[in-house]
CSV table of C-alpha atoms in Angstrom, one decimal:
chain,number,residue,atom,x,y,z
A,2,MET,CA,22.2,145.0,42.1
A,3,SER,CA,23.6,145.0,45.6
A,4,ALA,CA,24.8,141.4,45.2
A,5,LEU,CA,26.8,142.0,42.5
A,6,SER,CA,30.0,139.4,42.4
A,7,SER,CA,31.4,140.6,39.1
A,8,VAL,CA,31.6,143.8,36.8
A,9,LEU,CA,33.2,143.9,33.4
A,10,VAL,CA,34.2,146.8,32.1
A,11,ILE,CA,34.8,147.2,28.2
A,12,GLY,CA,36.9,149.9,27.7
A,13,ALA,CA,40.0,150.9,29.5
A,14,SER,CA,40.3,154.8,29.1
A,15,ALA,CA,39.6,157.7,31.6
A,16,ALA,CA,35.5,156.2,32.2
A,17,GLY,CA,36.4,152.8,32.1
A,18,LEU,CA,39.5,153.3,34.9
A,19,SER,CA,37.2,155.7,36.6
A,20,THR,CA,34.2,154.0,36.7
A,21,ALA,CA,36.4,150.7,38.2
A,22,ASP,CA,38.2,153.2,40.8
A,23,ALA,CA,34.4,154.4,42.2
A,24,LEU,CA,33.4,150.7,42.3
A,25,ARG,CA,36.1,150.3,44.6
A,26,ARG,CA,35.7,153.2,46.6
A,27,GLN,CA,31.9,152.6,47.2
A,28,GLY,CA,32.6,149.3,48.5
A,29,PHE,CA,32.6,146.5,45.5
A,30,ARG,CA,34.9,143.7,46.2
A,31,GLY,CA,34.5,141.4,43.6
A,32,LYS,CA,36.1,140.5,40.9
A,33,LEU,CA,36.6,143.6,38.2
A,34,THR,CA,37.7,143.1,34.6
A,35,LEU,CA,38.4,145.5,32.3
A,36,VAL,CA,38.9,145.2,28.7
A,37,GLY,CA,41.2,147.2,26.1
A,38,ALA,CA,41.4,147.7,22.8
A,39,GLU,CA,45.0,149.7,22.9
A,40,PRO,CA,48.1,147.8,24.4
A,41,HIS,CA,48.4,150.6,26.8
A,42,LEU,CA,47.5,150.8,30.2
A,43,PRO,CA,45.2,153.7,31.1
A,44,TYR,CA,46.0,157.2,30.3
A,45,ASP,CA,45.1,160.8,29.8
A,46,ARG,CA,43.6,161.9,26.6
A,47,PRO,CA,43.6,166.0,27.0
A,48,PRO,CA,47.2,166.2,27.5
A,49,LEU,CA,47.8,164.2,23.7
A,50,SER,CA,46.9,167.6,21.4
A,51,LYS,CA,49.5,169.6,23.6
A,52,GLN,CA,52.1,168.5,26.1
A,53,VAL,CA,52.3,165.0,23.8
A,54,LEU,CA,52.4,166.9,20.7
A,55,ALA,CA,54.4,169.3,21.7
A,56,GLY,CA,57.0,167.0,23.2
A,57,THR,CA,57.3,168.5,26.4
A,58,TRP,CA,55.6,165.2,28.1
A,59,GLU,CA,56.6,161.6,27.1
A,60,PRO,CA,53.6,159.1,27.3
A,61,ASP,CA,54.8,158.1,30.8
A,62,ARG,CA,53.8,161.1,32.4
A,63,THR,CA,50.1,160.7,30.7
A,64,ARG,CA,49.0,157.4,32.4
A,65,LEU,CA,46.6,157.9,35.1
A,66,ARG,CA,47.5,155.8,37.9
A,67,SER,CA,51.0,154.6,38.9
A,68,GLU,CA,51.2,151.0,38.6
A,69,THR,CA,51.1,150.3,42.3
A,70,ALA,CA,47.8,152.3,42.1
A,71,LEU,CA,46.7,150.1,39.7
A,72,SER,CA,47.9,147.3,41.9
A,73,ALA,CA,45.8,148.4,44.8
A,74,LEU,CA,42.6,148.2,42.1
A,75,ASP,CA,42.9,144.8,42.7
A,76,ALA,CA,41.7,144.6,38.9
A,77,GLU,CA,42.4,142.4,35.8
A,78,PHE,CA,43.6,144.5,32.8
A,79,LEU,CA,43.0,142.9,29.5
A,80,LEU,CA,44.7,144.9,26.8
A,81,GLY,CA,45.0,145.0,23.1
A,82,ASP,CA,42.0,142.7,22.8
A,83,PRO,CA,39.2,144.8,21.3
A,84,ALA,CA,35.7,144.1,22.5
A,85,VAL,CA,33.9,142.2,19.0
A,86,ALA,CA,30.6,141.6,20.4
A,87,LEU,CA,27.9,141.8,23.1
A,88,ASP,CA,25.7,138.9,23.9
A,89,VAL,CA,23.4,140.9,26.5
A,90,THR,CA,20.9,138.5,27.6
A,91,ASP,CA,23.8,137.0,28.6
A,92,ARG,CA,25.9,139.5,29.4
A,93,VAL,CA,28.9,137.8,27.6
A,94,VAL,CA,31.5,140.1,26.3
A,95,HIS,CA,33.5,138.5,22.7
A,96,THR,CA,36.9,139.5,22.1
A,97,ALA,CA,39.2,139.8,18.7
A,98,SER,CA,41.5,137.1,20.2
A,99,GLY,CA,38.4,134.8,21.1
A,100,ARG,CA,37.9,135.2,24.6
A,101,ALA,CA,34.6,134.6,25.9
A,102,LEU,CA,33.6,136.7,29.2
A,103,ARG,CA,30.9,136.7,31.7
A,104,ALA,CA,29.7,139.1,34.2
A,105,ASP,CA,27.2,139.6,36.5
A,106,ALA,CA,26.8,143.3,35.2
A,107,LEU,CA,28.9,145.3,32.4
A,108,VAL,CA,29.8,148.8,31.6
A,109,ILE,CA,30.4,149.7,28.0
A,110,ALA,CA,33.1,152.5,28.0
A,111,THR,CA,34.4,152.1,24.8
A,112,GLY,CA,35.0,156.0,24.0
A,113,ALA,CA,34.6,157.2,20.3
A,114,GLU,CA,36.5,157.1,17.2
A,115,PRO,CA,38.1,159.8,15.0
A,116,ARG,CA,36.1,161.0,12.3
A,117,ARG,CA,38.3,160.6,8.6
A,118,LEU,CA,37.9,162.3,5.4
A,119,PRO,CA,37.6,160.0,2.4
A,120,GLY,CA,40.4,158.9,0.8
A,121,GLY,CA,42.5,160.1,3.7
A,122,ASP,CA,43.8,157.0,4.4
A,123,ASP,CA,45.3,156.0,1.4
A,124,LEU,CA,47.9,158.9,1.5
A,125,ALA,CA,51.1,158.8,3.5
A,126,GLY,CA,51.1,162.5,5.5
A,127,VAL,CA,47.5,162.3,6.7
A,128,HIS,CA,46.8,162.1,10.8
A,129,VAL,CA,44.2,162.0,12.8
A,130,LEU,CA,44.4,162.7,16.5
A,131,ARG,CA,42.6,159.9,19.2
A,132,THR,CA,45.2,157.8,20.7
A,133,LEU,CA,48.8,158.0,22.2
A,134,ASP,CA,50.1,156.1,19.3
A,135,ASP,CA,48.8,158.8,17.4
A,136,ALA,CA,50.1,161.6,19.2
A,137,LEU,CA,53.9,160.2,18.9
A,138,THR,CA,53.1,159.2,15.1
A,139,LEU,CA,52.2,163.3,14.2
A,140,ARG,CA,54.5,164.6,16.7
A,141,ALA,CA,57.5,163.2,14.7
A,142,SER,CA,56.0,164.8,11.7
A,143,LEU,CA,55.8,168.0,12.9
A,144,THR,CA,59.1,170.2,11.9
A,145,PRO,CA,59.3,173.6,11.8
A,146,SER,CA,60.1,173.2,8.0
A,147,ARG,CA,57.0,171.2,7.5
A,148,ARG,CA,53.7,172.7,5.7
A,149,VAL,CA,50.9,171.6,8.0
A,150,VAL,CA,46.7,172.2,7.3
A,151,VAL,CA,44.8,171.1,10.5
A,152,VAL,CA,41.4,170.2,8.6
A,153,GLY,CA,38.7,171.4,11.8
A,154,GLU,CA,38.1,174.3,13.9
A,155,GLY,CA,36.8,172.6,17.0
A,156,VAL,CA,38.6,172.1,20.1
A,157,LEU,CA,40.5,169.5,18.9
A,158,GLY,CA,41.7,171.4,16.0
A,159,ALA,CA,42.2,174.6,17.5
A,160,GLU,CA,44.4,172.9,20.0
A,161,VAL,CA,46.7,171.4,17.3
A,162,CYS,CA,46.9,174.5,15.2
A,163,ALA,CA,48.4,176.1,18.5
A,164,THR,CA,50.7,173.0,19.1
A,165,ALA,CA,52.4,172.9,15.9
A,166,ARG,CA,52.5,176.6,15.4
A,167,THR,CA,54.3,176.6,18.5
A,168,LEU,CA,56.7,174.1,17.3
A,169,GLY,CA,57.3,176.3,14.7
A,170,ALA,CA,55.7,174.6,11.8
A,171,THR,CA,53.7,176.8,8.9
A,172,VAL,CA,50.1,176.2,9.9
A,173,THR,CA,46.7,176.4,8.2
A,174,MET,CA,43.4,175.8,9.9
A,175,VAL,CA,40.6,174.6,7.6
A,176,GLY,CA,37.1,174.6,8.5
A,177,PRO,CA,33.5,175.7,7.7
A,178,GLN,CA,32.8,177.7,10.4
A,179,PRO,CA,33.5,181.5,10.5
A,180,ALA,CA,35.9,181.2,13.5
A,181,PRO,CA,37.1,178.6,15.8
A,182,LEU,CA,34.6,177.1,17.7
A,183,ALA,CA,31.9,179.7,16.6
A,184,SER,CA,29.0,177.0,17.0
A,185,GLN,CA,30.1,176.6,20.9
A,186,LEU,CA,31.6,179.7,22.3
A,187,GLY,CA,29.5,182.3,20.1
A,188,PRO,CA,31.0,185.3,17.6
A,189,LEU,CA,32.4,187.6,20.8
A,190,VAL,CA,34.4,184.8,22.0
A,191,SER,CA,35.4,182.6,18.7
A,192,GLY,CA,36.6,185.8,17.1
A,193,LEU,CA,39.0,186.5,20.0
A,194,LEU,CA,40.1,183.1,19.4
A,195,ALA,CA,40.4,183.8,15.7
A,196,ASP,CA,42.5,187.0,16.5
A,197,LEU,CA,44.8,185.0,19.0
A,198,HIS,CA,45.9,182.3,16.3
A,199,VAL,CA,46.3,184.7,13.6
A,200,ARG,CA,48.6,187.0,16.8
A,201,HIS,CA,50.4,183.9,16.7
A,202,GLY,CA,50.8,183.2,13.0
A,203,VAL,CA,48.4,180.8,11.8
A,204,GLU,CA,46.4,181.3,8.7
A,205,LEU,CA,42.9,180.8,8.9
A,206,ALA,CA,41.1,179.7,5.3
A,207,LEU,CA,37.3,179.8,7.4
A,208,GLY,CA,34.2,179.2,6.0
A,209,HIS,CA,35.3,176.7,3.8
A,210,ALA,CA,34.3,173.1,3.4
A,211,VAL,CA,36.9,170.8,2.3
A,212,ASP,CA,36.8,169.3,-1.1
A,213,GLY,CA,39.1,166.4,-0.9
A,214,LEU,CA,43.0,165.2,-0.7
A,215,VAL,CA,45.2,165.9,-3.2
A,216,GLY,CA,48.2,163.9,-3.4
A,217,GLU,CA,51.3,162.5,-5.0
A,218,GLU,CA,53.1,158.9,-5.3
A,219,GLY,CA,51.2,158.4,-2.3
A,220,ARG,CA,51.4,161.1,-0.4
A,221,VAL,CA,49.6,164.1,0.8
A,222,THR,CA,50.6,167.8,-0.9
A,223,GLY,CA,47.3,169.7,-0.7
A,224,VAL,CA,43.9,170.3,0.7
A,225,ARG,CA,41.1,171.1,-2.0
A,226,LEU,CA,38.7,173.5,-0.8
A,227,ASP,CA,35.2,173.9,-2.3
A,228,ASP,CA,36.1,176.8,-3.9
A,229,GLY,CA,38.8,175.3,-6.0
A,230,ARG,CA,41.8,176.9,-4.1
A,231,VAL,CA,44.4,174.2,-3.2
A,232,LEU,CA,46.3,174.6,0.0
A,233,PRO,CA,49.9,172.8,0.0
A,234,ALA,CA,50.6,170.6,2.8
A,235,ASP,CA,53.2,168.4,3.5
A,236,VAL,CA,51.1,167.2,6.7
A,237,VAL,CA,47.1,167.1,7.3
A,238,VAL,CA,45.7,166.5,10.4
A,239,VAL,CA,42.0,165.6,10.3
A,240,ALA,CA,39.9,166.8,13.4
A,241,VAL,CA,36.4,166.8,12.1
A,242,GLY,CA,34.8,165.3,15.1
A,243,ALA,CA,34.8,161.2,16.5
A,244,THR,CA,31.9,158.8,16.5
A,245,PRO,CA,30.9,156.4,19.4
A,246,ALA,CA,32.6,153.3,19.6
A,247,THR,CA,29.5,151.0,18.9
A,248,ALA,CA,29.8,149.3,15.8
A,249,TRP,CA,30.8,145.9,17.9
A,250,LEU,CA,27.6,146.3,19.4
A,251,ARG,CA,25.6,146.3,16.3
A,252,ASP,CA,23.9,142.7,16.8
A,253,SER,CA,23.4,143.0,20.6
A,254,GLY,CA,20.3,144.5,20.7
A,255,LEU,CA,20.9,147.5,22.8
A,256,ALA,CA,19.6,150.5,21.0
A,257,ILE,CA,22.1,152.6,19.3
A,258,ASP,CA,21.7,156.2,18.4
A,259,ASP,CA,25.2,158.5,17.9
A,260,GLY,CA,26.0,156.5,21.0
A,261,VAL,CA,24.7,153.6,23.5
A,262,VAL,CA,21.0,155.0,24.2
A,263,CYS,CA,20.8,155.4,27.5
A,264,ASP,CA,18.3,156.0,30.7
A,265,SER,CA,18.5,158.7,33.0
A,266,ARG,CA,20.3,156.2,35.4
A,267,CYS,CA,23.1,155.7,32.6
A,268,ARG,CA,21.3,152.0,32.0
A,269,ALA,CA,21.6,150.5,28.8
A,270,ALA,CA,20.0,147.5,29.6
A,271,GLU,CA,19.1,145.3,32.7
A,272,GLY,CA,22.8,144.7,34.0
A,273,VAL,CA,24.4,147.0,31.2
A,274,TYR,CA,25.4,150.6,32.1
A,275,ALA,CA,27.2,152.7,29.6
A,276,VAL,CA,30.1,155.7,30.4
A,277,GLY,CA,32.1,158.6,28.8
A,278,ASP,CA,32.1,158.8,25.2
A,279,VAL,CA,30.1,156.1,24.0
A,280,ALA,CA,26.7,156.8,26.4
A,281,ARG,CA,23.8,158.8,25.1
A,282,TRP,CA,21.7,159.2,28.4
A,283,ARG,CA,18.9,161.5,29.1
A,284,HIS,CA,19.6,164.3,31.4
A,285,PRO,CA,17.5,164.7,34.1
A,286,ALA,CA,17.1,168.3,34.7
A,287,LEU,CA,17.7,169.5,30.7
A,288,ASP,CA,14.7,165.8,29.9
A,289,THR,CA,17.0,165.5,26.6
A,290,PRO,CA,19.7,162.9,25.1
A,291,LEU,CA,22.7,163.9,26.1
A,292,ARG,CA,26.4,162.9,24.8
A,293,LEU,CA,29.6,164.7,26.1
A,294,GLU,CA,33.1,164.0,24.6
A,295,ASN,CA,35.3,165.3,27.5
A,296,ARG,CA,37.2,164.4,30.3
A,297,THR,CA,35.1,165.8,33.2
A,298,ASN,CA,32.0,163.5,31.8
A,299,ALA,CA,34.2,160.6,31.9
A,300,THR,CA,35.1,161.1,35.6
A,301,GLU,CA,31.6,162.2,36.9
A,302,GLN,CA,29.8,160.1,35.1
A,303,ALA,CA,31.9,156.7,36.4
A,304,GLN,CA,30.6,157.7,39.7
A,305,VAL,CA,26.9,157.4,39.1
A,306,VAL,CA,27.3,154.3,37.2
A,307,ALA,CA,29.4,152.4,39.8
A,308,ALA,CA,26.6,153.9,42.6
A,309,ASN,CA,23.8,152.5,40.4
A,310,LEU,CA,25.5,149.0,39.6
A,311,LEU,CA,25.4,148.6,43.8
A,312,GLY,CA,22.4,149.3,44.2
A,313,GLU,CA,21.7,153.1,44.4
A,314,ASP,CA,19.0,154.9,42.1
A,315,ARG,CA,21.0,158.0,41.1
A,316,GLY,CA,20.1,159.8,38.3
A,317,TYR,CA,23.1,161.6,36.2
A,318,ALA,CA,22.7,165.5,36.0
A,319,PRO,CA,26.0,167.3,35.6
A,320,VAL,CA,26.5,170.8,35.1
A,321,PRO,CA,28.3,170.0,31.3
A,322,TYR,CA,32.4,171.4,31.7
A,323,TYR,CA,35.0,171.3,29.2
A,324,TRP,CA,38.0,173.6,29.0
A,325,THR,CA,40.8,174.2,26.2
A,326,ASP,CA,44.5,175.4,26.3
A,327,GLN,CA,45.8,177.2,23.4
A,328,PHE,CA,48.9,179.3,22.9
A,329,ASP,CA,48.9,181.4,26.5
A,330,THR,CA,45.1,181.4,26.8
A,331,LYS,CA,42.8,178.9,28.7
A,332,ILE,CA,39.3,178.9,28.0
A,333,GLN,CA,36.8,177.1,30.4
A,334,VAL,CA,33.1,176.8,29.2
A,335,PHE,CA,30.3,175.1,31.9
A,336,GLY,CA,26.8,174.5,30.6
A,337,LEU,CA,25.8,174.1,26.7
A,338,PRO,CA,25.9,177.2,25.3
A,339,SER,CA,25.4,177.7,21.7
A,340,ALA,CA,25.9,180.6,19.5
A,341,THR,CA,22.6,181.9,19.0
A,342,ASP,CA,22.7,182.7,22.7
A,343,GLU,CA,23.2,186.3,24.3
A,344,ALA,CA,26.4,186.9,25.2
A,345,THR,CA,26.9,189.0,28.5
A,346,VAL,CA,30.7,190.0,29.9
A,347,VAL,CA,29.5,189.6,33.3
A,348,ASP,CA,33.5,190.0,34.9
A,349,GLY,CA,36.9,191.5,33.4
A,350,ASP,CA,37.2,193.0,30.2
A,351,PRO,CA,38.0,191.4,26.7
A,352,ALA,CA,39.6,194.4,25.8
A,353,ASP,CA,42.3,193.4,28.3
A,354,ARG,CA,41.9,189.1,27.5
A,355,ARG,CA,40.4,188.5,30.5
A,356,PHE,CA,37.0,187.7,31.2
A,357,VAL,CA,33.7,185.8,31.7
A,358,VAL,CA,30.7,185.8,29.5
A,359,ARG,CA,27.5,185.0,30.7
A,360,CYS,CA,25.1,183.3,27.8
A,361,THR,CA,21.6,183.6,28.2
A,362,ARG,CA,18.4,181.9,26.3
A,363,ALA,CA,15.2,183.3,26.3
A,364,GLY,CA,16.0,184.9,29.9
A,365,THR,CA,17.6,181.2,31.0
A,366,VAL,CA,21.7,181.1,31.8
A,367,THR,CA,22.9,178.3,29.5
A,368,GLY,CA,26.0,178.2,29.8
A,369,VAL,CA,29.3,180.8,31.4
A,370,ILE,CA,32.6,180.6,29.3
A,371,GLY,CA,35.7,182.7,31.3
A,372,TRP,CA,39.2,183.9,28.9
A,373,ARG,CA,42.0,183.7,31.0
A,374,MET,CA,39.9,184.4,34.1
A,375,PRO,CA,39.7,180.6,35.9
A,376,LYS,CA,38.4,181.4,39.2
A,377,GLN,CA,35.9,183.9,38.7
A,378,THR,CA,34.4,181.1,35.9
A,379,ARG,CA,34.2,178.6,38.7
A,380,LEU,CA,32.1,181.1,40.8
A,381,ARG,CA,29.9,181.6,38.1
A,382,ARG,CA,29.0,177.6,37.8
A,383,ALA,CA,26.2,178.2,40.2
A,384,GLU,CA,24.4,180.2,37.7
A,385,VAL,CA,24.5,177.2,35.0
A,386,ALA,CA,23.4,175.2,38.3
A,387,ASP,CA,20.6,177.4,39.5
A,388,ALA,CA,19.2,177.2,35.9
A,389,LEU,CA,19.5,173.4,35.2
A,390,SER,CA,17.8,173.1,38.9
A,391,ALA,CA,15.2,175.1,37.9
A,392,ALA,CA,14.6,173.3,34.9
A,393,ALA,CA,14.4,169.8,36.4
A,394,LEU,CA,11.3,171.5,39.1
A,395,ARG,CA,9.8,172.2,35.6
A,396,SER,CA,9.5,168.9,34.2
A,397,VAL,CA,8.7,167.5,37.7
């Protein structure tokens, strides 16, 4: 692939832009085109559920690059024109406007789309939060007098709860888990997270699934739980996860299984790669398919994809990492801990709300979780990296 003359990146968000950036930094001087479904220039998503939703950032501040930097990239951006089909053999992408775009190599970076509740799209007042436009629409609804029910107790749901409550809204968090992020963080940390939300006035209706939405005259009025209760709501935010944006690839011949299936090089087919939320690749150290939805992965994976496009042969074996900011608390997570792992406090003290937890499974470190101790948490990252290296050696 060292003789590439053109690369087409399908998706113009963080993963797509990072790929384009990496290609240029690594010496690619050919034609570079990015196709985006949204009309906006590339912007950052993590601030959407916090600063943008709170109104402390205006949309321009989320831009990932200035116009000068984008111009220096010497790439063509075709925005507001989603891809609708892919011909893998000829490496041609068809778009909604009728374009047929061919390139020597393709990078699929179409991200993910929010899951929705049945019937939710028919009612005013029901929101999802994935795009900048989603955030601005929801922001306009979050006035102090509103009763907000957030369906979802994962990272996004918890962040939306914190922001909405900070704005003065009456907020209830709903979901089947016993505490926010319980499946990812385990009972110790998720329990403290639940306490954090309660202390700031968020009502928790956890341990229950949603049975449906209730509405009158076309507008949502409540959320019905599986125990029959109906929680009154003026605004409902559905944050129940996302699915990879692969519908446009249904006739492409690519393997699709919870994302674009790739090898350890992030390669889906000859000359076709995937990156970011949409990519499900085989982690060389874990020797298992993995798909990560976070900002760090989008950037790091793009570096490897760009290198492989230019002729290298690099496996992608990151230490998974994400963070979340809720109220005055930053939580950082390295690795892939789960609720059943053994959790040991290795720095600080949970009573002081500053600590680091090491998670292990059968004696092997699976992750490190930090609560308001960023420096100490980063230092513990090496423990996760060492565990992954040892796993990689065992898999050889």
